[in-house]
Coordinates of C-alpha atoms in Angstrom, one line a residue:
M27 CA 272.5 -33.7 -10.8
S28 CA 271.6 -35.5 -7.6
E29 CA 269.4 -38.5 -7.4
R30 CA 266.8 -36.6 -5.3
T31 CA 266.5 -33.9 -8.0
F32 CA 265.8 -36.5 -10.6
D33 CA 263.2 -38.1 -8.3
L34 CA 261.4 -34.8 -7.9
M35 CA 261.6 -34.2 -11.7
S36 CA 260.1 -37.6 -12.3
L37 CA 257.3 -36.9 -9.8
S38 CA 256.5 -33.6 -11.6
A39 CA 256.2 -35.5 -14.9
A40 CA 253.9 -38.0 -13.2
F41 CA 251.7 -35.2 -12.0
V42 CA 251.5 -33.9 -15.5
L43 CA 250.4 -37.2 -16.9
A44 CA 247.8 -37.5 -14.1
V45 CA 246.1 -34.3 -14.8
H46 CA 246.1 -34.9 -18.6
V47 CA 245.1 -38.6 -18.5
N48 CA 241.4 -37.9 -19.0
H49 CA 241.9 -36.5 -22.5
L50 CA 244.9 -38.4 -23.7
P51 CA 244.5 -41.6 -25.8
W52 CA 244.6 -44.5 -23.3
L53 CA 247.3 -46.3 -25.3
L54 CA 249.5 -43.2 -25.3
S55 CA 249.0 -42.7 -21.6
V56 CA 250.0 -46.3 -20.8
A57 CA 253.1 -45.9 -23.0
L58 CA 254.2 -42.7 -21.4
I59 CA 253.7 -44.1 -17.9
V60 CA 255.8 -47.1 -18.7
A61 CA 258.5 -45.0 -20.4
L62 CA 258.7 -42.7 -17.3
A63 CA 259.0 -45.7 -14.9
L64 CA 261.7 -47.4 -17.0
R65 CA 263.7 -44.1 -17.2
W66 CA 263.4 -43.7 -13.5
W67 CA 264.6 -47.3 -12.9
Q68 CA 267.4 -46.9 -15.4
R69 CA 268.6 -43.7 -13.8
K70 CA 268.5 -45.2 -10.4
H71 CA 270.6 -48.2 -11.3
R72 CA 272.7 -47.0 -14.2
P73 CA 273.1 -43.2 -14.2
G74 CA 273.5 -41.5 -17.5
N75 CA 271.5 -40.4 -20.6
V76 CA 269.5 -42.7 -22.8
P77 CA 271.4 -43.4 -26.1
A78 CA 270.5 -41.2 -29.0
W79 CA 269.7 -44.3 -31.2
L80 CA 266.8 -45.0 -28.8
K81 CA 265.6 -41.4 -28.2
V82 CA 265.2 -40.5 -31.9
P83 CA 262.9 -43.5 -32.7
M84 CA 260.9 -42.7 -29.6
L85 CA 260.4 -39.1 -30.8
V86 CA 259.3 -40.2 -34.3
I87 CA 256.8 -42.8 -32.8
L88 CA 255.4 -40.1 -30.5
V89 CA 254.8 -37.6 -33.3
A90 CA 253.4 -40.3 -35.6
A91 CA 251.0 -41.6 -32.8
V92 CA 249.6 -38.0 -32.2
I93 CA 249.1 -37.4 -35.9
L94 CA 247.5 -40.8 -36.3
E95 CA 245.1 -40.2 -33.4
Y96 CA 244.1 -36.6 -34.1
G97 CA 245.0 -36.0 -37.7
N98 CA 247.3 -33.0 -36.9
L99 CA 249.6 -31.5 -34.2
F100 CA 247.6 -28.4 -33.5
G101 CA 244.8 -27.8 -31.0
R102 CA 244.3 -28.5 -27.3
E103 CA 244.1 -32.3 -27.4
P104 CA 246.9 -33.0 -29.9
G105 CA 249.1 -30.2 -28.5
S106 CA 248.7 -31.5 -25.0
A107 CA 249.4 -35.1 -26.0
L108 CA 252.6 -34.1 -27.9
A109 CA 253.8 -31.9 -25.0
A110 CA 253.3 -34.6 -22.4
G111 CA 255.2 -37.0 -24.5
L112 CA 258.1 -34.5 -25.0
L113 CA 258.3 -33.9 -21.2
V114 CA 258.8 -37.7 -20.7
L115 CA 261.4 -37.8 -23.5
K116 CA 263.2 -34.7 -21.9
L117 CA 263.8 -36.8 -18.8
T118 CA 265.8 -39.3 -20.9
E119 CA 268.5 -36.6 -21.4
S120 CA 268.4 -34.9 -18.0
E121 CA 271.7 -35.2 -16.3
F122 CA 272.7 -31.6 -15.6
P123 CA 271.1 -28.8 -13.6
R124 CA 270.1 -26.9 -16.7
D125 CA 268.1 -29.9 -17.9
A126 CA 266.3 -30.1 -14.6
R127 CA 265.4 -26.4 -14.7
V128 CA 264.0 -26.7 -18.2
A129 CA 262.0 -29.8 -17.4
A130 CA 260.5 -28.3 -14.3
A131 CA 259.5 -25.1 -16.2
F132 CA 257.9 -27.2 -19.0
A133 CA 256.0 -29.3 -16.4
C134 CA 254.6 -26.1 -14.9
F135 CA 253.4 -25.0 -18.3
L136 CA 251.7 -28.3 -19.0
L137 CA 250.0 -28.2 -15.6
M138 CA 248.5 -24.8 -16.5
A139 CA 247.4 -26.2 -19.9
A140 CA 245.3 -28.7 -18.1
L141 CA 243.0 -25.8 -17.1
L142 CA 242.1 -25.5 -20.7
F143 CA 240.1 -28.6 -20.3
G144 CA 238.4 -27.9 -17.0
Q145 CA 238.5 -25.2 -14.5
G146 CA 236.5 -26.8 -11.7
L147 CA 237.6 -26.5 -8.0
I148 CA 239.0 -30.0 -7.8
A149 CA 240.9 -29.7 -11.1
T150 CA 242.4 -26.3 -10.0
L151 CA 243.5 -27.7 -6.6
V152 CA 245.2 -30.7 -8.3
V153 CA 247.0 -28.4 -10.7
A154 CA 248.1 -26.2 -7.7
F155 CA 249.5 -29.2 -5.8
G156 CA 251.2 -30.4 -9.0
L157 CA 253.4 -27.4 -8.8
L158 CA 255.0 -28.6 -5.5
P159 CA 257.4 -31.1 -7.0
A160 CA 258.4 -28.7 -9.7
L161 CA 259.2 -26.0 -7.1
A162 CA 261.0 -28.6 -5.0
T163 CA 263.1 -29.5 -8.1
W164 CA 264.3 -26.0 -8.5
R165 CA 265.1 -25.7 -4.8
S166 CA 267.0 -28.9 -4.8
L167 CA 269.4 -27.4 -7.3
E168 CA 270.7 -24.8 -4.9
P169 CA 274.2 -25.6 -3.8
T170 CA 273.4 -25.2 -0.1
Q171 CA 270.7 -27.9 0.0
V172 CA 271.3 -31.1 1.8
P173 CA 269.5 -34.5 1.3
V174 CA 266.3 -34.7 3.3
T175 CA 263.2 -36.8 3.2
L176 CA 260.7 -36.2 0.5
P177 CA 258.0 -34.6 2.8
R178 CA 260.6 -32.2 4.1
Q179 CA 261.7 -31.5 0.6
L180 CA 258.2 -30.6 -0.4
L181 CA 257.4 -28.5 2.7
P182 CA 259.3 -25.4 1.6
A183 CA 257.7 -25.6 -1.8
L184 CA 254.2 -25.6 -0.1
V185 CA 255.2 -22.6 2.0
L186 CA 256.4 -20.8 -1.1
L187 CA 253.1 -21.7 -2.9
M188 CA 251.0 -20.4 0.0
A189 CA 253.0 -17.2 0.2
S190 CA 252.3 -16.6 -3.6
L191 CA 248.5 -16.8 -3.1
P192 CA 247.9 -13.1 -2.2
L193 CA 249.7 -12.0 -5.3
A194 CA 247.9 -14.6 -7.4
L195 CA 244.6 -13.4 -6.1
T196 CA 245.5 -9.9 -6.8
A197 CA 246.4 -10.7 -10.4
F198 CA 243.2 -12.7 -10.8
V199 CA 241.1 -9.7 -9.8
L200 CA 243.1 -6.9 -11.5
V201 CA 244.6 -8.3 -14.7
P202 CA 242.3 -7.0 -17.5
R203 CA 240.0 -9.6 -18.8
L204 CA 239.7 -10.5 -22.5
S205 CA 236.3 -10.9 -24.2
S206 CA 237.4 -14.3 -25.5
P207 CA 240.1 -16.8 -24.3
L208 CA 243.6 -16.7 -25.9
W209 CA 243.1 -20.3 -27.0
G210 CA 239.9 -19.5 -28.8
T211 CA 240.7 -21.7 -31.8
S212 CA 238.1 -24.0 -33.2
N213 CA 238.0 -27.5 -31.9
P214 CA 235.8 -29.7 -34.2
Q215 CA 236.7 -32.9 -32.3
A216 CA 235.7 -31.6 -28.9
A217 CA 233.4 -34.2 -27.3
R218 CA 229.8 -33.2 -27.1
T219 CA 228.2 -33.6 -23.8
G220 CA 224.6 -33.7 -22.5
L221 CA 221.5 -34.2 -24.7
S222 CA 221.6 -34.8 -28.4
D223 CA 219.4 -33.4 -31.2
Q224 CA 218.5 -37.0 -32.2
M225 CA 217.3 -40.0 -30.1
S226 CA 217.5 -43.7 -30.8
P227 CA 217.1 -46.7 -28.5
S228 CA 219.5 -46.8 -25.6
D229 CA 221.0 -43.4 -26.4
F230 CA 220.3 -42.2 -22.8
T231 CA 222.1 -45.1 -21.1
E232 CA 225.4 -43.3 -20.5
L233 CA 223.6 -40.0 -19.8
L234 CA 221.3 -41.5 -17.2
T235 CA 224.4 -42.8 -15.3
D236 CA 226.3 -39.6 -15.5
D237 CA 226.1 -38.0 -12.0
S238 CA 227.7 -34.7 -13.0
A239 CA 225.8 -31.4 -12.8
A240 CA 223.9 -30.2 -15.9
M241 CA 222.5 -26.9 -14.6
R242 CA 221.4 -25.1 -11.5
V243 CA 218.1 -23.2 -11.3
S244 CA 217.1 -20.4 -8.9
F245 CA 213.5 -19.3 -8.7
E246 CA 212.0 -15.9 -7.7
G247 CA 209.8 -17.6 -5.1
P248 CA 209.1 -21.2 -4.2
P249 CA 210.2 -23.9 -6.7
P250 CA 207.6 -25.8 -8.7
P251 CA 206.6 -29.2 -7.4
N252 CA 208.4 -32.3 -8.6
G253 CA 205.7 -33.2 -11.1
Q254 CA 206.1 -29.9 -12.9
R255 CA 209.9 -29.7 -13.1
Y256 CA 210.1 -30.5 -16.9
F257 CA 212.9 -28.7 -18.7
R258 CA 212.4 -28.7 -22.5
A259 CA 215.4 -29.0 -24.7
Y260 CA 214.8 -30.7 -28.1
V261 CA 211.5 -31.4 -29.9
M262 CA 211.7 -34.5 -32.1
W263 CA 209.4 -34.6 -35.2
D264 CA 210.8 -37.1 -37.7
Y265 CA 211.0 -40.9 -37.2
D266 CA 212.6 -43.3 -39.6
G267 CA 211.8 -46.5 -37.7
R268 CA 214.7 -46.3 -35.3
D269 CA 215.9 -42.7 -34.8
W270 CA 214.0 -39.6 -33.9
T271 CA 215.4 -36.3 -35.2
R272 CA 214.3 -32.6 -34.6
L273 CA 212.8 -30.4 -37.3
D274 CA 214.3 -26.9 -37.8
M275 CA 211.1 -25.0 -37.1
P276 CA 210.8 -21.2 -37.9
A277 CA 212.0 -18.8 -35.2
S278 CA 209.5 -16.9 -33.3
D279 CA 209.6 -13.9 -30.8
A280 CA 206.5 -15.3 -29.0
L281 CA 204.7 -18.7 -29.0
P282 CA 201.0 -19.1 -29.9
V283 CA 200.3 -19.9 -26.3
E284 CA 197.7 -18.9 -23.7
A285 CA 199.3 -18.9 -20.3
A286 CA 197.8 -18.9 -16.9
G287 CA 200.4 -16.9 -15.0
S288 CA 204.2 -17.4 -15.2
I289 CA 207.2 -18.2 -13.1
A290 CA 210.5 -16.3 -13.2
Y291 CA 213.8 -18.2 -12.7
R292 CA 217.5 -18.1 -13.6
I293 CA 219.5 -21.0 -15.0
S294 CA 223.3 -21.6 -14.7
L295 CA 224.0 -24.0 -17.5
E296 CA 227.2 -26.1 -17.5
P297 CA 229.2 -26.2 -20.7
T298 CA 227.5 -28.5 -23.3
H299 CA 229.3 -27.5 -26.6
Q300 CA 225.9 -27.2 -28.1
H301 CA 223.5 -24.3 -28.8
V302 CA 220.4 -25.6 -27.1
L303 CA 219.2 -23.9 -23.8
P304 CA 217.1 -26.0 -21.6
T305 CA 214.0 -24.1 -20.3
L306 CA 211.2 -24.9 -17.8
D307 CA 208.3 -26.0 -19.8
L308 CA 206.9 -23.8 -21.4
P309 CA 209.2 -20.7 -22.1
L310 CA 207.4 -17.5 -22.9
Q311 CA 210.3 -15.8 -24.5
A312 CA 214.0 -16.4 -25.4
P313 CA 216.7 -14.9 -23.1
A314 CA 219.3 -12.4 -24.4
Q315 CA 221.6 -13.6 -27.3
S316 CA 219.3 -16.5 -28.2
H317 CA 216.2 -17.3 -30.3
M318 CA 213.1 -19.4 -29.9
H319 CA 211.4 -21.8 -32.3
L320 CA 207.7 -22.3 -32.8
D321 CA 207.8 -25.7 -31.0
G322 CA 209.3 -24.1 -27.9
E323 CA 213.0 -25.0 -28.4
V324 CA 215.4 -22.2 -27.4
F325 CA 218.9 -21.9 -28.9
A326 CA 221.8 -19.7 -28.0
D327 CA 223.5 -17.7 -30.8
Q328 CA 226.8 -19.3 -29.9
S329 CA 227.6 -22.8 -28.5
V330 CA 227.8 -23.0 -24.8
N331 CA 231.5 -23.7 -24.2
D332 CA 231.5 -22.0 -20.7
V333 CA 229.1 -21.8 -17.8
L334 CA 226.2 -19.7 -19.1
D335 CA 223.6 -17.8 -16.9
Y336 CA 220.3 -16.8 -18.4
T337 CA 217.0 -15.6 -17.0
L338 CA 213.6 -16.6 -18.3
H339 CA 209.8 -16.6 -17.6
S340 CA 207.9 -19.8 -18.2
A341 CA 204.2 -20.9 -18.0
L342 CA 203.5 -24.1 -16.0
H343 CA 199.8 -24.1 -17.1
Y344 CA 199.2 -23.2 -20.7
R345 CA 197.4 -24.0 -24.0
L346 CA 199.9 -24.2 -26.9
Q347 CA 198.9 -23.9 -30.5
A348 CA 195.1 -24.4 -30.1
E349 CA 194.8 -24.4 -34.0
L350 CA 197.0 -26.8 -35.9
D351 CA 197.7 -26.1 -39.6
P352 CA 197.6 -29.0 -42.1
A353 CA 201.3 -29.0 -42.8
T354 CA 202.2 -29.3 -39.1
R355 CA 199.5 -32.0 -38.6
L356 CA 200.9 -34.0 -41.5
R357 CA 204.4 -33.8 -40.0
A358 CA 203.1 -34.9 -36.6
L359 CA 201.4 -37.9 -38.1
Q360 CA 204.1 -39.2 -40.4
L361 CA 205.5 -42.7 -39.9
P362 CA 207.8 -44.7 -42.1
E363 CA 206.3 -47.5 -44.2
G364 CA 207.0 -51.1 -43.5
F365 CA 207.8 -50.8 -39.8
D366 CA 206.0 -52.0 -36.7
P367 CA 202.9 -53.8 -38.1
R368 CA 201.6 -55.0 -34.8
T369 CA 201.7 -51.5 -33.4
H370 CA 199.6 -50.3 -36.3
A371 CA 197.1 -53.1 -35.7
L372 CA 196.9 -52.1 -32.0
A373 CA 196.4 -48.4 -33.0
A374 CA 193.6 -49.4 -35.4
E375 CA 191.9 -51.5 -32.7
L376 CA 192.1 -48.5 -30.3
R377 CA 190.6 -46.2 -32.8
Q378 CA 187.8 -48.5 -33.6
R379 CA 187.0 -48.9 -29.9
F380 CA 187.1 -45.2 -29.0
A381 CA 186.0 -43.7 -32.3
Q382 CA 186.8 -39.9 -32.1
D383 CA 187.6 -40.0 -28.4
D384 CA 191.4 -39.2 -28.6
A385 CA 191.7 -38.8 -24.8
G386 CA 190.2 -42.2 -24.4
I387 CA 192.9 -43.7 -26.8
I388 CA 195.6 -42.0 -24.7
Q389 CA 194.3 -43.3 -21.4
A390 CA 194.0 -46.8 -22.9
A391 CA 197.6 -46.7 -24.0
L392 CA 198.8 -45.5 -20.6
R393 CA 196.8 -48.3 -18.8
R394 CA 198.5 -50.8 -21.1
F395 CA 201.9 -49.6 -19.9
H396 CA 200.7 -49.7 -16.3
D397 CA 198.8 -53.0 -16.3
D398 CA 200.6 -55.3 -18.8
G399 CA 203.9 -56.0 -17.0
F400 CA 206.1 -53.2 -18.3
S401 CA 209.1 -52.3 -16.2
Y402 CA 211.6 -49.4 -15.8
T403 CA 215.3 -50.5 -16.2
L404 CA 218.5 -49.0 -17.4
T405 CA 219.7 -52.3 -18.9
P406 CA 216.9 -53.2 -21.4
A407 CA 217.1 -56.0 -23.9
P408 CA 218.2 -55.0 -27.4
L409 CA 215.4 -54.3 -29.9
G410 CA 215.2 -55.6 -33.5
R411 CA 214.2 -53.9 -36.7
D412 CA 210.6 -53.3 -35.6
A413 CA 211.8 -51.7 -32.4
V414 CA 208.4 -50.5 -31.2
D415 CA 206.8 -53.9 -31.8
D416 CA 209.6 -55.6 -29.9
F417 CA 209.2 -53.2 -27.0
L418 CA 205.3 -53.3 -26.8
F419 CA 204.8 -57.0 -27.4
N420 CA 208.1 -58.8 -26.4
T421 CA 210.6 -57.2 -24.0
H422 CA 208.3 -54.9 -22.0
E423 CA 211.3 -53.2 -20.4
G424 CA 213.2 -50.0 -20.9
F425 CA 213.6 -46.4 -19.7
C426 CA 212.0 -43.0 -20.6
E427 CA 213.4 -43.1 -24.2
H428 CA 211.7 -46.4 -25.0
Y429 CA 208.4 -45.3 -23.5
A430 CA 208.2 -41.9 -25.1
S431 CA 209.2 -43.3 -28.5
S432 CA 206.7 -46.2 -28.5
F433 CA 203.9 -44.1 -27.1
T434 CA 204.4 -41.4 -29.8
V435 CA 204.5 -44.0 -32.6
L436 CA 201.3 -45.6 -31.2
M437 CA 199.6 -42.2 -31.1
R438 CA 200.6 -41.3 -34.7
A439 CA 199.4 -44.7 -35.9
A440 CA 196.0 -44.0 -34.2
G441 CA 195.8 -40.7 -36.0
I442 CA 196.7 -38.4 -33.1
P443 CA 199.4 -35.8 -33.8
A444 CA 202.3 -36.5 -31.5
R445 CA 206.0 -35.7 -31.0
V446 CA 208.8 -36.5 -28.7
V447 CA 210.4 -34.0 -26.3
T448 CA 213.8 -34.5 -24.6
G449 CA 215.2 -32.5 -21.8
Y450 CA 215.5 -32.9 -18.0
Q451 CA 212.9 -33.8 -15.3
G452 CA 213.2 -33.5 -11.6
G453 CA 216.3 -32.4 -9.8
F454 CA 217.4 -32.0 -6.1
W455 CA 216.2 -28.9 -4.3
N456 CA 219.2 -27.6 -2.3
A457 CA 217.5 -25.8 0.6
M458 CA 220.8 -24.4 1.9
G459 CA 221.8 -22.8 -1.4
Q460 CA 218.2 -22.2 -2.5
Y461 CA 218.5 -23.6 -6.0
L462 CA 217.5 -26.7 -7.9
L463 CA 220.4 -29.0 -8.9
V464 CA 219.7 -30.8 -12.1
R465 CA 222.2 -33.5 -13.0
N466 CA 222.8 -35.2 -16.4
S467 CA 221.2 -38.4 -14.8
D468 CA 218.0 -36.3 -14.7
A469 CA 217.8 -36.5 -18.6
H470 CA 214.3 -37.5 -19.6
A471 CA 212.1 -38.0 -22.7
W472 CA 208.3 -37.6 -22.8
S473 CA 205.6 -37.1 -25.4
E474 CA 203.3 -34.2 -26.5
V475 CA 200.0 -35.0 -28.2
W476 CA 197.7 -32.5 -29.9
L477 CA 194.1 -32.5 -28.8
A478 CA 191.4 -30.4 -30.3
G479 CA 190.6 -27.3 -28.1
R480 CA 193.6 -28.0 -25.8
G481 CA 196.5 -27.8 -28.2
W482 CA 199.8 -29.6 -27.4
V483 CA 199.5 -31.6 -24.2
R484 CA 202.3 -33.1 -22.3
V485 CA 201.9 -36.9 -21.7
D486 CA 204.7 -38.7 -19.8
P487 CA 204.2 -42.5 -20.4
T488 CA 207.1 -43.3 -18.0
A489 CA 205.0 -42.0 -15.1
A490 CA 202.5 -44.7 -15.9
V491 CA 205.2 -47.4 -15.3
R492 CA 207.5 -45.8 -12.8
P493 CA 205.7 -42.9 -10.9
Q494 CA 208.8 -42.6 -8.6
R495 CA 210.8 -41.3 -11.6
I496 CA 208.5 -38.2 -11.8
N497 CA 207.6 -37.7 -8.2
L498 CA 210.9 -38.6 -6.5
G499 CA 213.5 -38.1 -9.2
A500 CA 216.0 -40.2 -11.2
S501 CA 217.7 -41.5 -8.1
S502 CA 214.6 -43.4 -7.0
A503 CA 213.9 -44.8 -10.5
A504 CA 217.4 -46.1 -10.7
S505 CA 217.4 -47.6 -7.2
G506 CA 218.9 -51.0 -7.1
Q507 CA 220.7 -50.5 -10.5
L508 CA 223.1 -47.7 -9.7
P509 CA 225.1 -48.5 -6.7
W510 CA 226.0 -45.0 -5.7
Y511 CA 222.3 -44.1 -5.4
Q512 CA 221.7 -46.7 -2.8
S513 CA 223.4 -44.6 -0.1
G514 CA 221.3 -41.7 1.2
V515 CA 224.3 -40.3 3.1
L516 CA 226.5 -40.3 0.0
E517 CA 223.8 -38.6 -2.1
S518 CA 223.2 -35.9 0.6
M519 CA 227.0 -35.2 0.8
R520 CA 227.2 -35.0 -3.0
N521 CA 224.4 -32.7 -3.3
H522 CA 225.6 -30.4 -0.5
W523 CA 229.1 -30.4 -2.0
D524 CA 227.5 -28.9 -5.0
I525 CA 227.1 -25.6 -3.1
V526 CA 230.9 -25.2 -3.2
N527 CA 231.0 -26.0 -6.9
R528 CA 228.3 -23.4 -7.5
W529 CA 230.2 -20.7 -5.5
W530 CA 233.4 -21.6 -7.5
N531 CA 231.5 -21.3 -10.8
Q532 CA 230.0 -17.9 -9.9
G533 CA 232.9 -16.4 -8.1
V534 CA 235.9 -17.7 -10.1
I535 CA 234.9 -19.2 -13.5
G536 CA 232.1 -16.6 -13.9
F537 CA 234.4 -13.6 -13.1
D538 CA 234.3 -12.0 -16.5
A539 CA 235.1 -8.6 -18.0
L540 CA 231.7 -7.2 -17.1
R541 CA 232.0 -8.1 -13.4
Q542 CA 235.6 -6.8 -13.4
R543 CA 234.5 -3.4 -14.6
G544 CA 232.0 -3.2 -11.7
L545 CA 234.6 -4.2 -9.2
L546 CA 234.7 -0.9 -7.4
T547 CA 231.0 -0.2 -7.5
P548 CA 230.6 -0.6 -3.7
F549 CA 233.2 2.3 -3.3
G550 CA 231.2 4.7 -5.5
I551 CA 233.1 4.1 -8.8
R552 CA 230.5 3.0 -11.3
E553 CA 232.9 1.4 -13.9
V554 CA 236.6 0.6 -13.8
D555 CA 238.4 1.0 -17.1
T556 CA 241.6 -0.8 -18.3
G557 CA 243.8 2.1 -17.3
M558 CA 242.6 2.1 -13.7
L559 CA 243.1 -1.7 -13.5
E560 CA 246.7 -1.3 -14.7
K561 CA 247.4 1.3 -12.1
L562 CA 245.9 -0.8 -9.3
L563 CA 247.8 -3.8 -10.5
A564 CA 251.1 -1.9 -10.6
A565 CA 250.4 -0.5 -7.1
S566 CA 249.7 -3.9 -5.8
I567 CA 252.8 -5.4 -7.2
A568 CA 254.9 -2.6 -5.8
L569 CA 253.3 -3.2 -2.3
F570 CA 254.0 -6.9 -2.5
G571 CA 257.6 -6.2 -3.5
I572 CA 258.1 -3.9 -0.6
V573 CA 256.7 -6.4 1.8
G574 CA 258.8 -9.2 0.4
L575 CA 262.0 -7.1 0.4
S576 CA 261.3 -6.1 4.0
W577 CA 260.9 -9.7 5.0
A578 CA 264.1 -10.7 3.3
L579 CA 266.1 -7.9 4.9
W580 CA 264.6 -8.7 8.3
R581 CA 265.6 -12.3 8.1
R582 CA 269.2 -11.3 7.0
P583 CA 270.2 -14.7 5.8
E584 CA 274.0 -15.6 6.0
S585 CA 275.7 -15.0 2.6
D586 CA 278.3 -17.7 3.6
P587 CA 276.7 -21.1 3.8
A588 CA 279.6 -22.6 5.9
L589 CA 279.4 -19.7 8.3
A590 CA 275.6 -20.1 8.5
A591 CA 276.0 -23.8 9.5
M592 CA 278.7 -22.8 12.0
R593 CA 276.2 -20.3 13.6
A594 CA 273.7 -23.1 13.9
L595 CA 276.3 -25.4 15.6
E596 CA 277.2 -22.6 18.0
R597 CA 273.5 -22.2 19.0
K598 CA 273.2 -25.9 19.7
L599 CA 276.4 -25.9 21.8
A600 CA 275.2 -22.8 23.7
G601 CA 272.0 -24.6 24.5
A602 CA 274.1 -27.4 26.0
G603 CA 275.9 -24.8 28.2
I604 CA 279.0 -24.1 26.0
A605 CA 278.9 -20.5 24.7
R606 CA 281.5 -19.1 22.3
G607 CA 283.4 -16.0 23.6
H608 CA 283.5 -12.8 21.5
S609 CA 287.2 -13.1 20.8
E610 CA 287.4 -16.9 20.6
G611 CA 288.3 -18.5 17.3
P612 CA 286.4 -21.4 15.9
Q613 CA 289.2 -23.9 16.5
N614 CA 289.7 -23.0 20.1
F615 CA 286.0 -22.9 20.7
L616 CA 285.5 -26.4 19.3
R617 CA 288.4 -27.8 21.2
R618 CA 286.9 -26.4 24.4
A619 CA 283.6 -28.1 23.4
I620 CA 285.5 -31.4 22.9
R621 CA 286.9 -31.2 26.4
A622 CA 283.4 -30.4 27.8
L623 CA 281.8 -33.2 25.9
P624 CA 284.3 -36.1 25.8
G625 CA 281.6 -38.5 24.8
Q626 CA 281.1 -36.7 21.5
R627 CA 284.8 -36.1 20.8
T628 CA 284.7 -37.8 17.4
E629 CA 281.7 -35.9 16.1
L630 CA 283.0 -32.5 17.2
D631 CA 286.6 -33.2 15.9
Q632 CA 285.1 -34.1 12.5
L633 CA 283.0 -30.9 12.5
M634 CA 286.0 -28.8 13.4
R635 CA 288.2 -30.3 10.7
C636 CA 285.5 -30.0 8.0
Y637 CA 284.8 -26.3 8.9
I638 CA 288.4 -25.3 8.9
E639 CA 288.8 -26.9 5.5
L640 CA 285.8 -25.1 4.2
R641 CA 286.8 -21.7 5.5
Y642 CA 290.6 -21.7 5.1
A643 CA 291.8 -24.6 2.9
T644 CA 290.0 -23.8 -0.4
V645 CA 289.1 -20.7 -2.3
E646 CA 285.6 -21.9 -3.1
P647 CA 284.3 -25.1 -1.4
S648 CA 282.5 -27.7 -3.4
P649 CA 278.7 -28.0 -3.1
E650 CA 279.1 -31.7 -2.0
T651 CA 281.4 -30.7 0.9
L652 CA 279.0 -27.9 2.0
R653 CA 276.0 -30.3 1.9
A654 CA 278.0 -32.8 4.0
F655 CA 278.9 -30.2 6.6
R656 CA 275.4 -28.8 6.8
L657 CA 273.9 -32.3 7.2
A658 CA 276.4 -33.2 9.9
V659 CA 275.5 -30.0 11.9
R660 CA 271.8 -30.8 11.5
N661 CA 272.2 -34.3 12.8
F662 CA 274.5 -33.3 15.7
Q663 CA 272.6 -33.2 19.0
P664 CA 274.9 -32.2 22.0
H665 CA 274.4 -33.5 25.5
R666 CA 273.8 -30.8 28.1
V667 CA 276.8 -30.2 30.4
V668 CA 276.0 -30.8 34.1

């Protein structure tokens, strides 16, 4: 196996490690990169396989590391980690063409496996370009190949990849879709993303700096103004002095709500691996295959592991639960004993000052946030055991989570039923795509208080401290703290690039069995069954086969590599004014060329001797000699005869 083939094989393995590095343990990733680099260096300076006494311990260490990290060898993460390590170990015993073919095929399999973790546009393009070194590896094993630069080695692979696109697109459209993926095994260790069903100080820190898309919202009409873009996810009822957790309220087909009109919209939710479905506050009913709770939470029947589209109606102006039953009131007033004494004292003072005026107590608390030096920051000081006391009387700094939690505790201590709601607020209105882009950095927490005659009322204490967070969005609130938000140009480019991502999600990732069955609806066929898809696929494959065979026959490549190289030499000499006669043998022709080009006598004499040896001195020439002759012909540039 040539040195260039091994270089291409190593490049294929490096691409595999690159596309899997996000979900591999960092220590294993570093070890595999180092092992690959050492093997490449060793093969370059001392060709030969790595000794077995070294390979066997490496294999044992790899298996042990995967089991130690994941607990088993099965599943997407452990399987990918083990396979990536085996690919690197395969390179330690790759000295023959068969080894190179096996390694390149295994690299292609691992590149495709990367799509199990993410099928976005960028990830798909990276996987596609990762196929180039593998294809170039296979091509370099052909006996007629000559050493060329790496870009020229990859160019035919790129052409081959582009030529395969029509067939790949046809297969994507016509191969019958399954209702669930082949890899549909449970994955209990899959990372949970997005909002959580509990909230504690600083939980939102990573989420508020996550610039990835959370969902996209399209409206049947103009979008609501910024101040009304609240998307409800979880409602937190129970507080233990530090953490807020939700209460599993009874399910309900309709909420006890009086709504003044409604707004229709459609949400395209990115995978969260959770059941919760964010809804514009306040949802009037649950979408299909989901259920709604009495506090307005909406949960899907199955976890959202793929992009999910659902349609809803919500009320922006409403009166929710005008009558509060004693059990719910008690739950909304409950606080742990022995926590935050200064907050309880402040609540008692407010109650004494405003008596039964609950609205006055709420406004006094909001004025305190606005006037007493509170600030909005994503890097607040840590809080002690009495977290609310620390925040209200000492640190005076935090983000939405701190303000919603402390305000809700203060209201409960003053005897006003209150709860915390988490979700998203704001978003970027993409005028070109006509949809609202909500990012994970738009995660938000606010409070709801119950007032007699008005029911549950939304109160956002963050707005009292940082109105820009509500009116202008998360980017304005985080200005000066998140560097990438400081450039308006970058933010605009990022938001407009999301149109491409949305198209990819709808047209490629969202192409499911239902859309496939309606594929031929524009042609008058209401629904396409599996049998028709199979026939269309077979016809398409036959058509591509005919086109490919016709192209191959039209090109009529030379079956004899030496003769093909000689034809190329003849064309070069003919361009210089030395044409070969119909009955002229190769030796006489080249001797005549030597007389016509005395300055290139040595090159032409060497070409003549090499060709005669290839054609007449051996039964089957060696690949090395063929490569040398082809390379010499390629480098030969005759001078035109005057």
